[in-house]
Amino acid sequence: MDAEGPRALCDLCLAQVCRSLDALCSRRADGSMCLSWAPLFPQEMVDQLLHKMATKGILNDTTVGIFRNCKELRLRRASIRCCPVSAEAFRLALCPHRLQELDASWVSGGLTGANIISGLASNPECRSSLQRLSLSGLRLDWESLEEDGGSRVGFSFLQGLRTLNLANTDLTDAVLEDICTLPQLESLDISCSPVSNLTALLDCKNTLRSLIAHRLRQLDMSPARLLFVFNQLHALRHLDFSDDHITVDSDGRDGDETVRQLLEGSPQVLPSLVSLDISGRKRVTEAAVRAFVEARGGLVFLGLLATGASSCHVLSSHKNLKVTGEANENQVCEALRRYRDRECFIREALVHLYNLVTDIDNPRPDMLKLVLSGMQSHPSSLHVHLVATACVFNLTTQDLAEAMPVSLLSSTVTQLLNAMKTFPNHQQVQKNCLLALCSDYILQDVPFDKYLAAMLVINWLSSHEDPTLQRMAVAVISILVAKLSTEETAQLSKDVFIMKQLLAIVQQKAMVGVVDSTLKFALSALWNLTDEMPTAARNFIECQGLELYEEVLESYYGEPSIQQKLLGLLNNIAEVEVLQADLLEEDLLEHILSLLQDSQVEVGVRYFAGGILAQLASRPEAWTLGDELRSTILKQLHASIITWPQLEREMVSYRSFHPFCPLLQTCQPSGVQLWAVWAIHLVCSQNISHYSSMLEKEGVTELLKNLAAHPDTHSDIKGLSDSILHMVEEHHSRVTQGPSTTR
C-alpha cells in the first residue's frame, strides 16, 4: 500500500460520479445536463463534487447545468477555478445558491468580474451570505455593469464580503474605492493590478487585517504617503508588499524605500503586524531586518526571498518565526510552500533547492511534493521547469525513488511527460526528464502513461546523438515497449518512424562492431515491437531490416546476447504466414541451421534458431527452396533439441501460444512438434501459474492431449506433452484446494 494510505471512500465515489455523468444525466433543451434522479445530497458533498469536476477538467457550460437543481444540490463553497464557464451558465447554475465562498480565478469562457458581481448581487441571499470571493486572473470589465435602482452595482452590494482576491486583474482606483466601503472587509489581495493609489484603504482601516499588494508596478505614491496609509491600518496583521525582482519594467525604487523606512521605523507603525512579506525588494539590509525583528516579539512570518538579507542571525534565534529566503533548507521549502502561484519566487526558490539536493543521500518526499506543486502551478513556464526537472532527477536518482510514495512518483512522472510535450525543443529540459525517467524502479513499478512516454522519448531520440543520452533513451524505450498493452504495442508498431529510428541505431553500432547496452536495448525494443505484431514485422522488412539483420548475424557470430535478440525478432517474422516468403533465402537458412547444429553455441541461441526453422518447415505448401534443405532442417531440429538441457533462467515470455498451434498438429513432422512442446515445457516449468489458464483458453491443452494420444507421435514428444499436462493438473489442483492448513 502507498505510504500515503488509500483514497477516501467519498473521494472514490465522487470520482465515479464524474466518470458516469453521461449515464446519470438527461439533457435540457439548451444542451445542459440535469441529473435524471437526485437525492438530497449532504451539503459538503455538493461542494466536493463541484470541486472534483473542476479539478478533473470536466466542468463546463454543459456539465455545470446539474447545479441548477438548488433543492437537492445546495452549494455553499463553490470552486470553478480555471474552468470554461460562460456568463449565462454561471448565472443559471451558481447564482441561485446561497453561496458563502466562490473561487472563479482564471475562469475561461468569457466570464468577467462584472458578470460575476451582477449575477451574485441579483440574489438577495448572496448579498449577505457571500464571505469569500476570488476573481484572480479575470478581466473585471467594470464599465459594463448596469445600474441597480439608480446606482451602479458594485462590490459594495456584497455586504457580507470578508475576503476578496483581485490579483492579476484590471482593478482600478475607482473600483478599489468601492471595495473599501465594505463594512466587514478583512483580507484583500490586489497583487499585480494597475492600481496607482492606496489611499482608499483608509476607509477600511478598522477592519482590514490582511493586505497582499505584491508587484504593484503602477503604484504612484511617495514613500511618505504610503507609510502614512499603512500607519493608519490599525487592525493590519499581515502585509505583503513584495516585488518581482526579475522583471525590469519598473525600478520599484519608491516601494523599496518605503520598505526600508518601514523596517527602520518605529514599532508604533502597524503595531498589530505579525507577518510581513518583502521578498524581492532590493534595499533591504540585515541591520534593518534585525532592528525590525527585535522590536516585534510577536512576529510569526517574514518574507525575505531574493532580498539578500535572509542570513541575518537574529532570524534563527526566534523559534516561532517562519522565514522565506535562501539561507537554509527551511527557508527555501517555506518559499516553495508560500509562493506556489508566483512564478518569479518559485523559480528563485527552486534554484536554491537544486543546490541543496545536488548530493542528497536521504529520500525527501516532502521536497519532491513542493517541486511537483511548483511545476503543476506553472505548467507553461520554461524557467520553472528547467530547474524543477533537474531537482526531480536529484530527488529520485538511484535508490531514493524506492522510498517515495508511489502516488507521488506517478504524479511526478506525469508532470515530467507534460514538460517533454510542452518544451519539445529545449534540450536541457528534455535531458533532465530523460535522466529522471531512466530508473528501473520508476519504469517497472510506477504507474504512468507508458505509451505517451515511449512516443516522447522516441521523438527526442530522432534529433540527438549524444552517446550517453542515446543509451538512456533506448534503454527507456526498450523497457516501456515491453510494458505496453497489446493494443498500445499495435498502435506504436504502425509508426514506421519508430522502426527507422531503432534500426538506425543498430546500423550505427554494427558499423563499428561494438557490443554495448545501447545496441542490446535497441534490439530488445525491436524484438518486443514485432512480437505478434504483423504490421510491425512488415514495417521492419520494408525498412530493410532483414538485410541489416543478416549482416549483423554474420558479424556478431560469437556474441550470444546479440544473436538471441536478432533471432528472436526473426522468429516473430516467421510466425506471420504472409511474411515467411521473405525469410526463404538459402544463405540465411543455412546460416541459421549452422547455429542450430553447433553444440558450442548457447542453447538460447539454438532455441530461437530452431523456432525460425520450425515455423518455415511446418508449411510444405509455402516452401520454395529445395526439398533436401527442408528434410535436413527437420532432421536436425529433432536431433539438436533432444540434446538441449533444461534451462533454469527465464529466457523468453509469451503473450499467447497462438503461433504454436499450427506446429502442434498431429500431421506435423516430429522436429516441428518437438520444438513447440519443448518451448511450452520451458516456460511452463518456470511459471506455470502464468501460463496454465492461457494453455486452456487457447486450446493448447487439447492439442497436447491429441499429440500424447496419437499412435504416430514420437516418444520424445509424448513425454514432454505428458509432463506439461501434469504440470497443468497439479497447478489446477493447488488452486482449487487452496492453501494447506496442515502443520
XYZ file of C-alpha atoms in Angstrom:
743
model
C 0.000 0.000 0.000
C 1.157 3.507 -0.725
C 2.747 5.240 2.263
C 0.087 7.940 1.999
C -2.677 5.398 2.526
C -5.745 4.565 0.421
C -8.027 7.211 -1.053
C -11.091 8.145 0.971
C -14.298 6.308 0.052
C -16.089 9.629 -0.527
C -13.373 10.672 -2.968
C -13.664 7.388 -4.870
C -17.455 7.726 -5.055
C -17.282 11.296 -6.349
C -14.706 10.253 -8.963
C -17.120 7.521 -10.099
C -19.953 10.058 -10.377
C -17.686 12.246 -12.539
C -16.912 9.281 -14.817
C -20.598 8.345 -15.079
C -22.163 11.781 -15.652
C -23.425 10.919 -19.139
C -25.256 7.854 -17.840
C -26.648 9.675 -14.783
C -27.935 12.738 -16.632
C -30.540 13.801 -19.131
C -30.270 16.923 -21.314
C -32.274 20.109 -21.214
C -33.359 21.900 -24.375
C -30.266 24.147 -24.220
C -27.975 21.086 -24.063
C -27.033 21.451 -20.393
C -27.021 18.392 -18.144
C -29.539 17.588 -15.460
C -29.316 14.635 -13.060
C -32.068 12.184 -14.028
C -32.646 11.418 -10.359
C -31.074 13.293 -7.488
C -31.380 12.502 -3.790
C -30.874 15.267 -1.251
C -27.084 15.417 -1.211
C -25.212 16.216 2.022
C -24.264 19.856 1.574
C -20.476 19.427 1.938
C -20.552 16.664 -0.674
C -22.087 19.014 -3.252
C -19.158 21.403 -2.800
C -16.758 18.463 -3.166
C -18.493 17.236 -6.327
C -18.184 20.662 -7.987
C -14.532 20.864 -6.958
C -13.839 17.331 -8.233
C -15.436 18.142 -11.601
C -13.336 21.309 -11.827
C -10.035 19.588 -10.993
C -10.754 16.735 -13.395
C -11.320 19.226 -16.219
C -14.917 18.196 -16.932
C -16.687 21.302 -15.590
C -18.080 23.418 -18.435
C -21.314 25.034 -19.625
C -22.848 21.611 -20.238
C -21.923 19.795 -17.024
C -22.341 22.743 -14.633
C -26.030 22.522 -15.502
C -26.548 19.813 -12.858
C -26.148 22.501 -10.179
C -29.221 24.392 -11.383
C -31.062 21.987 -9.094
C -30.723 24.083 -5.914
C -33.130 21.975 -3.899
C -31.163 18.695 -3.852
C -27.725 20.124 -4.697
C -27.007 23.024 -2.342
C -23.700 24.780 -2.951
C -22.005 26.840 -0.253
C -18.276 26.782 -1.125
C -18.046 26.788 -4.912
C -14.860 26.493 -6.990
C -14.889 26.837 -10.786
C -11.197 27.752 -10.941
C -9.682 27.554 -14.470
C -12.895 26.122 -15.970
C -14.510 27.216 -19.274
C -17.796 28.633 -17.930
C -19.772 31.363 -19.694
C -21.646 34.235 -18.046
C -25.040 32.671 -18.841
C -24.098 29.235 -17.454
C -22.704 30.891 -14.315
C -25.895 32.926 -13.830
C -28.166 29.904 -14.188
C -26.156 27.314 -12.249
C -24.365 29.161 -9.426
C -26.076 32.477 -8.727
C -29.294 30.954 -7.271
C -27.320 29.275 -4.435
C -26.771 30.816 -1.021
C -23.003 30.898 -1.524
C -20.558 31.579 1.276
C -17.418 31.223 -0.865
C -16.680 31.428 -4.595
C -13.374 30.838 -6.359
C -13.686 31.888 -10.019
C -9.964 32.525 -10.561
C -8.656 32.233 -14.120
C -12.024 31.095 -15.496
C -12.139 30.993 -19.278
C -15.255 31.092 -21.430
C -15.767 34.859 -21.415
C -16.921 35.200 -17.808
C -15.900 38.615 -16.408
C -15.761 40.087 -12.925
C -18.693 42.316 -13.845
C -20.777 39.257 -14.838
C -20.000 37.622 -11.507
C -20.749 40.667 -9.349
C -24.036 41.469 -11.114
C -25.055 37.796 -11.007
C -24.318 37.384 -7.304
C -25.915 40.746 -6.467
C -29.116 39.592 -8.193
C -29.577 37.025 -5.404
C -30.602 38.844 -2.179
C -29.320 35.908 -0.098
C -25.872 36.085 -1.699
C -25.589 39.780 -0.940
C -25.358 38.937 2.746
C -24.092 35.327 2.745
C -21.011 35.593 0.470
C -17.912 35.962 2.632
C -15.017 34.923 0.382
C -14.591 35.777 -3.311
C -11.610 35.139 -5.611
C -11.566 36.624 -9.119
C -7.807 36.350 -9.676
C -6.801 36.419 -13.339
C -10.168 37.680 -14.636
C -10.977 40.766 -16.673
C -13.271 42.846 -14.470
C -14.841 44.814 -17.375
C -16.317 47.222 -14.827
C -17.769 49.646 -17.373
C -20.311 47.043 -18.470
C -22.046 46.942 -15.076
C -25.588 48.264 -15.154
C -27.169 50.478 -12.567
C -29.464 48.921 -9.967
C -32.107 51.243 -8.604
C -30.211 54.331 -9.615
C -26.734 53.224 -8.524
C -24.224 51.057 -10.332
C -23.910 47.513 -8.971
C -20.509 47.002 -7.374
C -18.593 45.011 -4.789
C -20.242 47.144 -2.122
C -23.526 45.315 -2.836
C -21.971 42.150 -1.345
C -22.162 43.404 2.215
C -21.032 40.107 3.781
C -17.649 40.011 1.982
C -14.704 39.459 4.317
C -12.043 38.110 1.903
C -11.519 39.369 -1.654
C -8.817 38.312 -4.140
C -8.402 40.534 -7.202
C -4.785 39.646 -8.053
C -3.865 39.785 -11.749
C -6.996 41.752 -12.693
C -7.560 45.165 -14.306
C -8.543 46.643 -10.932
C -8.748 50.461 -10.998
C -8.507 53.071 -8.261
C -12.249 53.788 -8.596
C -13.189 50.133 -8.089
C -10.804 49.934 -5.121
C -12.677 52.850 -3.570
C -15.942 50.913 -3.949
C -14.377 47.814 -2.383
C -13.036 49.658 0.626
C -16.570 50.702 1.666
C -17.329 47.045 2.512
C -18.156 47.045 6.238
C -16.576 43.681 7.099
C -13.585 43.501 4.721
C -10.718 41.715 6.482
C -8.485 40.363 3.703
C -7.695 41.980 0.337
C -5.341 40.802 -2.444
C -4.667 43.389 -5.171
C -1.356 41.927 -6.413
C -0.200 42.544 -9.993
C -3.030 45.005 -10.669
C -2.744 48.507 -12.206
C -3.851 50.268 -9.022
C -1.948 53.542 -8.604
C -3.231 54.848 -5.253
C -3.887 53.021 -1.963
C -5.466 55.926 -0.092
C -8.884 54.240 -0.372
C -7.653 51.648 2.162
C -8.192 54.257 4.872
C -11.931 53.585 4.537
C -11.475 50.058 5.915
C -8.643 50.791 8.331
C -10.541 49.369 11.306
C -11.406 46.015 9.710
C -8.565 45.192 7.280
C -6.350 42.500 8.811
C -4.503 41.249 5.674
C -3.291 43.236 2.661
C -1.487 41.474 -0.204
C -0.029 44.056 -2.587
C 2.653 42.103 -4.465
C 4.187 43.735 -7.538
C 2.109 46.909 -7.869
C 4.058 48.288 -10.818
C 1.811 51.313 -11.449
C 1.715 52.493 -7.844
C 2.257 56.255 -7.840
C 2.707 57.273 -4.209
C 5.675 58.710 -2.376
C 7.210 56.615 0.422
C 5.927 59.165 2.930
C 2.353 58.932 1.636
C 2.475 55.121 1.542
C 3.764 54.924 5.097
C 1.040 57.319 6.197
C -1.614 54.992 4.743
C -0.008 51.876 6.242
C 0.288 53.641 9.599
C -3.482 54.164 9.688
C -4.313 50.473 9.153
C -4.663 49.776 12.847
C -6.045 46.222 12.509
C -3.498 45.025 9.898
C -1.737 41.811 10.944
C -0.360 40.638 7.570
C 1.229 42.905 4.970
C 2.664 41.555 1.706
C 4.495 44.335 -0.135
C 6.865 42.028 -2.050
C 8.089 42.607 -5.600
C 9.155 40.588 -8.634
C 12.910 41.207 -8.585
C 13.437 39.658 -12.042
C 11.102 41.764 -14.202
C 12.604 45.138 -15.062
C 9.631 47.073 -16.450
C 9.882 49.418 -13.446
C 12.639 50.169 -10.970
C 10.332 49.971 -7.929
C 12.561 52.421 -6.013
C 9.727 54.151 -4.159
C 8.456 50.807 -2.938
C 11.938 49.718 -1.897
C 12.405 52.984 0.005
C 9.023 52.519 1.704
C 10.131 49.073 2.869
C 13.446 50.426 4.173
C 11.686 53.109 6.171
C 9.106 50.622 7.462
C 11.827 48.256 8.715
C 13.852 51.008 10.340
C 10.877 52.987 11.654
C 9.043 52.974 14.929
C 7.246 49.796 16.122
C 4.238 52.087 16.590
C 3.727 51.843 12.824
C 1.469 48.844 12.185
C 1.506 47.774 15.834
C -0.601 44.631 15.245
C 1.646 43.301 12.457
C 2.716 39.659 12.899
C 3.504 38.851 9.258
C 5.469 40.892 6.720
C 6.486 39.829 3.210
C 9.064 41.989 1.425
C 10.626 39.301 -0.805
C 12.223 40.679 -3.973
C 12.826 44.154 -2.508
C 16.304 45.468 -3.293
C 17.183 47.868 -0.484
C 16.821 45.540 2.483
C 19.781 45.317 4.878
C 20.484 42.767 7.600
C 20.737 45.590 10.121
C 17.215 46.809 9.245
C 15.842 43.266 9.462
C 17.493 42.762 12.856
C 16.014 46.002 14.193
C 12.539 45.135 12.906
C 12.524 41.577 14.327
C 13.892 42.629 17.719
C 11.252 45.345 18.047
C 8.371 42.962 17.320
C 8.307 39.949 19.581
C 5.031 38.645 18.175
C 6.291 38.282 14.587
C 5.448 34.804 13.090
C 6.408 35.285 9.413
C 8.933 37.293 7.438
C 9.339 37.034 3.642
C 12.952 37.748 2.632
C 13.488 35.680 -0.536
C 15.750 37.460 -3.058
C 16.496 40.340 -0.687
C 19.982 39.210 0.310
C 19.051 39.598 3.972
C 17.791 36.125 4.922
C 21.113 35.127 6.524
C 20.583 37.549 9.394
C 21.486 35.700 12.640
C 18.565 37.097 14.602
C 16.151 35.048 12.444
C 17.375 31.699 13.788
C 17.020 32.792 17.406
C 13.240 33.258 17.045
C 11.884 29.698 17.165
C 8.315 30.552 16.152
C 9.343 32.754 13.237
C 8.908 31.283 9.741
C 11.081 32.849 7.049
C 11.222 32.597 3.252
C 14.735 33.067 1.908
C 17.774 31.212 0.657
C 19.947 30.868 3.776
C 18.909 27.292 4.627
C 16.627 24.390 3.743
C 13.741 25.556 5.942
C 13.664 28.986 4.301
C 13.747 27.538 0.766
C 10.990 24.996 1.476
C 8.888 27.684 3.134
C 9.253 29.778 -0.031
C 8.087 26.877 -2.208
C 5.060 26.378 0.054
C 4.039 30.036 0.284
C 4.746 31.262 -3.217
C 3.096 28.499 -5.222
C 1.285 30.970 -7.506
C 4.248 33.332 -8.040
C 6.449 32.170 -10.867
C 9.306 34.572 -10.058
C 9.650 33.297 -6.478
C 9.093 29.617 -7.321
C 11.888 29.855 -9.879
C 14.175 31.562 -7.364
C 13.429 29.022 -4.622
C 13.945 26.062 -6.983
C 17.414 27.310 -7.911
C 18.370 27.283 -4.230
C 16.678 23.912 -3.678
C 18.695 22.454 -6.563
C 21.902 23.451 -4.789
C 20.633 21.808 -1.596
C 19.766 18.446 -3.225
C 22.695 18.039 -5.620
C 24.332 15.365 -3.422
C 21.376 14.342 -1.277
C 21.564 10.921 0.419
C 18.201 10.618 2.159
C 14.782 10.363 0.469
C 12.827 13.612 0.743
C 9.245 13.136 -0.429
C 8.357 16.444 1.251
C 10.740 18.269 -1.092
C 9.536 16.349 -4.145
C 5.936 17.365 -3.333
C 6.975 21.014 -3.256
C 8.788 20.732 -6.592
C 5.801 18.964 -8.155
C 3.444 21.628 -6.830
C 5.548 24.359 -8.448
C 5.532 22.546 -11.800
C 1.767 21.992 -11.678
C 1.119 25.631 -10.811
C 3.227 26.895 -13.743
C 2.795 24.268 -16.493
C 3.949 26.576 -19.295
C 6.890 28.237 -17.527
C 10.189 27.208 -19.075
C 12.126 28.884 -16.252
C 10.316 26.830 -13.598
C 10.558 23.523 -15.467
C 14.209 23.929 -16.352
C 15.183 23.957 -12.672
C 12.339 21.757 -11.392
C 13.134 18.823 -13.697
C 16.766 18.947 -12.534
C 15.540 18.877 -8.915
C 13.290 15.893 -9.683
C 16.252 13.939 -11.034
C 18.359 14.665 -7.938
C 15.480 13.722 -5.610
C 14.671 10.411 -7.353
C 18.078 9.211 -8.519
C 19.466 5.759 -7.616
C 17.636 4.257 -4.599
C 15.887 7.446 -3.492
C 12.815 6.790 -5.664
C 12.020 3.488 -3.934
C 11.422 5.272 -0.632
C 8.886 7.688 -2.176
C 5.099 7.146 -2.120
C 4.106 5.537 -5.424
C 1.271 8.029 -5.997
C 3.737 10.923 -5.629
C 6.142 9.350 -8.130
C 3.270 8.660 -10.515
C 2.179 12.317 -10.425
C 5.789 13.442 -10.815
C 6.389 11.287 -13.902
C 3.134 12.562 -15.406
C 4.418 16.107 -14.918
C 7.774 15.180 -16.493
C 5.916 13.887 -19.559
C 3.914 17.134 -19.690
C 7.205 19.029 -19.625
C 8.554 16.937 -22.522
C 5.384 17.722 -24.506
C 5.395 21.429 -23.624
C 9.084 22.079 -24.338
C 9.934 19.673 -27.191
C 12.827 21.777 -28.489
C 14.522 22.646 -25.231
C 17.456 20.259 -24.936
C 18.172 20.682 -21.226
C 14.551 20.174 -20.124
C 14.322 17.059 -22.311
C 17.645 15.809 -20.953
C 16.567 16.344 -17.327
C 13.297 14.466 -17.911
C 15.095 11.608 -19.620
C 17.636 11.343 -16.794
C 14.801 11.154 -14.250
C 12.870 8.573 -16.306
C 15.898 6.325 -16.711
C 15.268 4.430 -13.476
C 14.459 0.721 -13.403
C 12.196 1.198 -10.401
C 10.201 4.033 -11.961
C 9.870 2.299 -15.342
C 8.956 -1.092 -13.863
C 6.863 -0.315 -10.774
C 5.368 3.175 -11.050
C 2.060 3.606 -12.935
C 2.025 6.289 -15.644
C 1.171 6.642 -19.351
C 3.891 4.409 -20.767
C 2.648 4.729 -24.348
C 2.941 8.529 -24.216
C 6.356 8.218 -22.574
C 7.597 5.870 -25.320
C 6.405 8.254 -28.044
C 8.028 11.276 -26.389
C 11.379 9.546 -25.858
C 11.410 8.206 -29.429
C 10.720 11.703 -30.781
C 13.535 13.065 -28.636
C 15.890 10.364 -29.895
C 15.419 11.456 -33.503
C 17.364 14.686 -33.027
C 20.038 13.701 -30.509
C 23.171 11.630 -30.911
C 24.941 12.157 -27.594
C 26.105 8.564 -26.815
C 25.258 8.632 -23.095
C 21.796 10.116 -23.587
C 21.152 7.891 -26.594
C 21.919 4.837 -24.458
C 19.481 6.014 -21.784
C 16.762 6.847 -24.297
C 16.998 3.442 -25.975
C 17.015 1.726 -22.568
C 13.853 3.599 -21.569
C 12.139 2.738 -24.868
C 13.128 -0.930 -24.570
C 11.603 -1.234 -21.093
C 8.498 0.801 -21.946
C 7.692 -1.199 -25.079
C 7.737 -4.401 -23.018
C 5.238 -2.805 -20.589
C 2.642 -1.754 -23.178
C -0.675 -3.499 -23.657
C -1.238 -5.423 -26.870
C -3.381 -2.570 -28.207
C -0.769 0.060 -27.363
C 2.018 -2.012 -28.906
C -0.082 -2.389 -32.052
C -0.581 1.371 -32.193
C 3.119 2.036 -31.675
C 4.078 -0.626 -34.199
C 2.257 1.167 -37.012
C 4.700 4.064 -36.800
C 7.423 3.450 -39.407
C 9.382 6.370 -37.942
C 9.984 4.418 -34.729
C 11.221 1.397 -36.651
C 13.621 3.544 -38.673
C 14.980 5.213 -35.531
C 15.791 1.928 -33.818
C 17.217 0.323 -36.963
C 19.449 3.359 -37.484
C 20.936 2.827 -34.024
C 21.540 -0.877 -34.749
C 23.250 0.021 -38.018
C 25.302 2.763 -36.377
C 26.605 0.336 -33.737
C 27.094 -2.574 -36.114
C 29.205 -0.482 -38.494
C 31.888 -0.141 -35.819
C 31.330 -3.611 -34.388
C 30.673 -2.581 -30.793
C 28.736 -4.647 -28.270
C 27.187 -2.237 -25.785
C 23.964 -1.711 -23.876
C 22.627 0.741 -26.483
C 22.766 -1.939 -29.187
C 21.213 -4.533 -26.878
C 18.394 -2.200 -25.795
C 17.641 -1.261 -29.433
C 17.498 -4.936 -30.445
C 15.240 -5.735 -27.458
C 12.886 -2.879 -28.345
C 12.618 -4.076 -31.969
C 12.021 -7.626 -30.767
C 9.189 -6.527 -28.443
C 7.668 -4.226 -31.072
C 7.292 -7.091 -33.560
C 6.001 -9.677 -31.079
C 2.712 -10.915 -32.604
C 2.505 -7.610 -34.489
C 2.313 -8.376 -38.245
C 2.209 -4.659 -39.156
C 5.441 -4.021 -37.287
C 7.046 -7.095 -38.845
C 6.111 -5.816 -42.309
C 7.463 -2.340 -41.460
C 10.696 -3.974 -40.345
C 11.092 -5.706 -43.717
C 10.140 -2.590 -45.684
C 12.756 -0.569 -43.762
C 15.447 -3.022 -44.976
C 15.682 -4.504 -41.508
C 16.057 -8.031 -42.835
C 19.165 -7.203 -44.842
C 20.665 -5.412 -41.833
C 19.938 -8.333 -39.501
C 21.517 -10.836 -41.920
C 24.731 -8.787 -41.860
C 24.678 -8.418 -38.072
C 24.049 -12.180 -37.651
C 27.235 -12.865 -39.603
C 29.396 -10.214 -37.937
C 28.306 -10.989 -34.355
C 28.563 -14.781 -34.621
C 30.394 -15.092 -31.303
C 28.035 -12.858 -29.326
C 25.138 -14.949 -27.944
C 23.386 -11.975 -26.279
C 23.189 -10.233 -29.668
C 22.392 -13.396 -31.654
C 19.494 -14.235 -29.352
C 17.813 -10.864 -29.858
C 18.338 -10.969 -33.627
C 16.884 -14.460 -33.937
C 14.042 -13.580 -31.549
C 12.836 -10.895 -33.962
C 13.249 -13.204 -36.988
C 11.109 -15.684 -35.039
C 8.368 -13.046 -34.843
C 8.501 -12.647 -38.630
C 8.496 -16.406 -39.173
C 5.231 -16.633 -37.213
C 3.464 -14.402 -39.804
C 2.484 -16.669 -42.716
C 2.315 -13.903 -45.317
C 5.868 -12.798 -44.464
C 7.503 -16.222 -44.387
C 8.478 -15.948 -48.064
C 10.814 -13.057 -47.165
C 12.836 -15.422 -44.958
C 13.116 -18.212 -47.537
C 16.653 -17.370 -48.612
C 19.034 -20.300 -48.814
C 22.078 -18.483 -47.385
C 20.095 -17.133 -44.440
C 18.525 -20.500 -43.589
C 21.812 -22.377 -43.880
C 23.400 -19.867 -41.508
C 20.531 -20.316 -39.030
C 20.800 -24.104 -39.448
C 24.531 -23.947 -38.643
C 23.658 -22.154 -35.378
C 21.124 -24.866 -34.538
C 23.655 -27.634 -35.141
C 26.640 -26.057 -33.396
C 26.912 -27.630 -29.924
C 29.305 -24.855 -28.864
C 26.551 -22.256 -29.354
C 24.419 -21.391 -26.295
C 21.045 -23.144 -26.023
C 19.283 -19.767 -26.010
C 20.610 -19.014 -29.486
C 19.895 -22.528 -30.780
C 16.363 -22.312 -29.365
C 15.466 -19.228 -31.425
C 17.236 -20.632 -34.486
C 15.073 -23.734 -34.100
C 11.903 -21.644 -33.787
C 12.515 -19.901 -37.120
C 13.257 -23.181 -38.899
C 10.274 -24.971 -37.299
C 7.836 -22.262 -38.429
C 9.166 -22.204 -42.001
C 9.392 -26.004 -42.353
C 5.872 -26.505 -40.958
C 4.264 -25.318 -44.222
C 5.428 -27.512 -47.118
C 2.921 -25.801 -49.428
C 4.758 -22.467 -48.996
C 8.299 -23.890 -49.161
C 10.105 -22.543 -52.258
C 13.614 -23.893 -51.667
C 14.981 -27.407 -52.301
C 13.307 -30.384 -50.616
C 16.672 -31.629 -49.419
C 17.228 -28.472 -47.314
C 13.797 -28.827 -45.676
C 14.442 -32.502 -44.970
C 17.802 -31.656 -43.370
C 16.206 -28.941 -41.253
C 13.510 -31.293 -39.951
C 16.066 -33.994 -39.128
C 18.447 -31.576 -37.399
C 15.623 -29.974 -35.408
C 14.839 -33.259 -33.671
C 18.483 -34.300 -33.285
C 19.511 -30.956 -31.800
C 16.542 -30.282 -29.482
C 16.751 -33.672 -27.807
C 20.241 -32.752 -26.563
C 19.251 -29.432 -25.002
C 19.485 -29.262 -21.201
C 16.602 -27.924 -19.074
C 17.189 -24.190 -18.544
C 16.837 -22.663 -15.074
C 16.757 -18.982 -16.030
C 13.781 -17.405 -17.782
C 14.856 -16.863 -21.381
C 11.607 -15.846 -23.061
C 7.988 -14.998 -22.251
C 4.932 -15.307 -24.483
C 1.838 -13.109 -24.808
C -0.047 -16.080 -26.227
C 0.522 -19.581 -27.603
C -1.362 -18.926 -30.849
C 1.796 -19.181 -33.028
C 2.417 -22.668 -31.591
C -0.975 -24.152 -32.513
C -0.133 -24.932 -36.178
C 3.096 -26.628 -35.023
C 1.267 -28.954 -32.603
C -0.931 -30.618 -35.213
C -0.570 -34.411 -35.336
C 0.276 -34.209 -39.061
C 3.416 -32.107 -38.475
C 6.907 -33.635 -38.694
C 8.380 -34.612 -35.321
C 11.100 -31.920 -35.466
C 8.461 -29.196 -35.721
C 6.328 -30.723 -32.953
C 9.325 -31.233 -30.672
C 10.442 -27.607 -30.866
C 6.928 -26.413 -29.960
C 6.431 -28.767 -26.977
C 9.979 -28.095 -25.708
C 9.272 -24.339 -25.826
C 5.946 -24.682 -23.986
C 7.514 -27.030 -21.432
C 10.306 -24.494 -20.814
C 8.067 -21.528 -19.951
C 5.529 -23.655 -18.036
C 8.201 -25.223 -15.849
C 9.356 -21.718 -14.937
C 5.941 -20.044 -14.472
C 3.027 -22.458 -14.667
C 0.727 -20.112 -12.694
C 1.004 -17.541 -15.508
C 0.634 -19.927 -18.447
C -1.862 -22.515 -17.153
C -5.027 -20.576 -17.996
C -3.516 -19.478 -21.332
C -3.000 -23.134 -22.323
C -6.623 -23.937 -21.514
C -8.162 -20.843 -23.058
C -6.243 -21.061 -26.345
C -6.920 -24.773 -26.870
C -3.276 -25.831 -26.438
C -4.165 -28.367 -23.716
C -6.399 -30.229 -26.179
C -3.694 -30.216 -28.857
C -1.185 -31.652 -26.363
C -3.663 -34.375 -25.365
C -4.166 -35.244 -29.027
C -0.409 -35.429 -29.556
C 0.110 -37.603 -26.492
C -2.673 -39.993 -27.593
C -1.772 -40.239 -31.289
C -0.074 -43.546 -32.249
C 2.411 -41.876 -34.657
C 3.677 -39.282 -32.164
C 7.350 -39.707 -31.290
C 8.036 -40.833 -27.723
C 10.177 -37.709 -27.032
C 7.184 -35.521 -27.850
C 4.743 -37.689 -25.882
C 6.974 -37.443 -22.817
C 7.159 -33.648 -22.914
C 3.418 -33.339 -23.663
C 2.528 -35.563 -20.691
C 4.864 -33.527 -18.474
C 3.167 -30.233 -19.456
C -0.308 -31.705 -18.879
C 0.795 -32.998 -15.477
C 2.046 -29.509 -14.509
C -1.303 -28.003 -15.514
C -3.236 -30.610 -13.484
C -1.069 -30.082 -10.413
C -1.463 -26.313 -10.631
C -5.233 -26.618 -11.067
C -5.387 -28.924 -8.053
C -3.423 -26.494 -5.870
C -5.673 -23.587 -6.888
C -8.947 -25.412 -6.247
C -7.826 -26.857 -2.897
C -6.477 -23.542 -1.615
C -3.588 -23.121 0.828
C -2.757 -26.018 3.111
C -3.592 -25.680 6.830
C -1.536 -28.675 7.996
C 1.472 -28.094 10.252
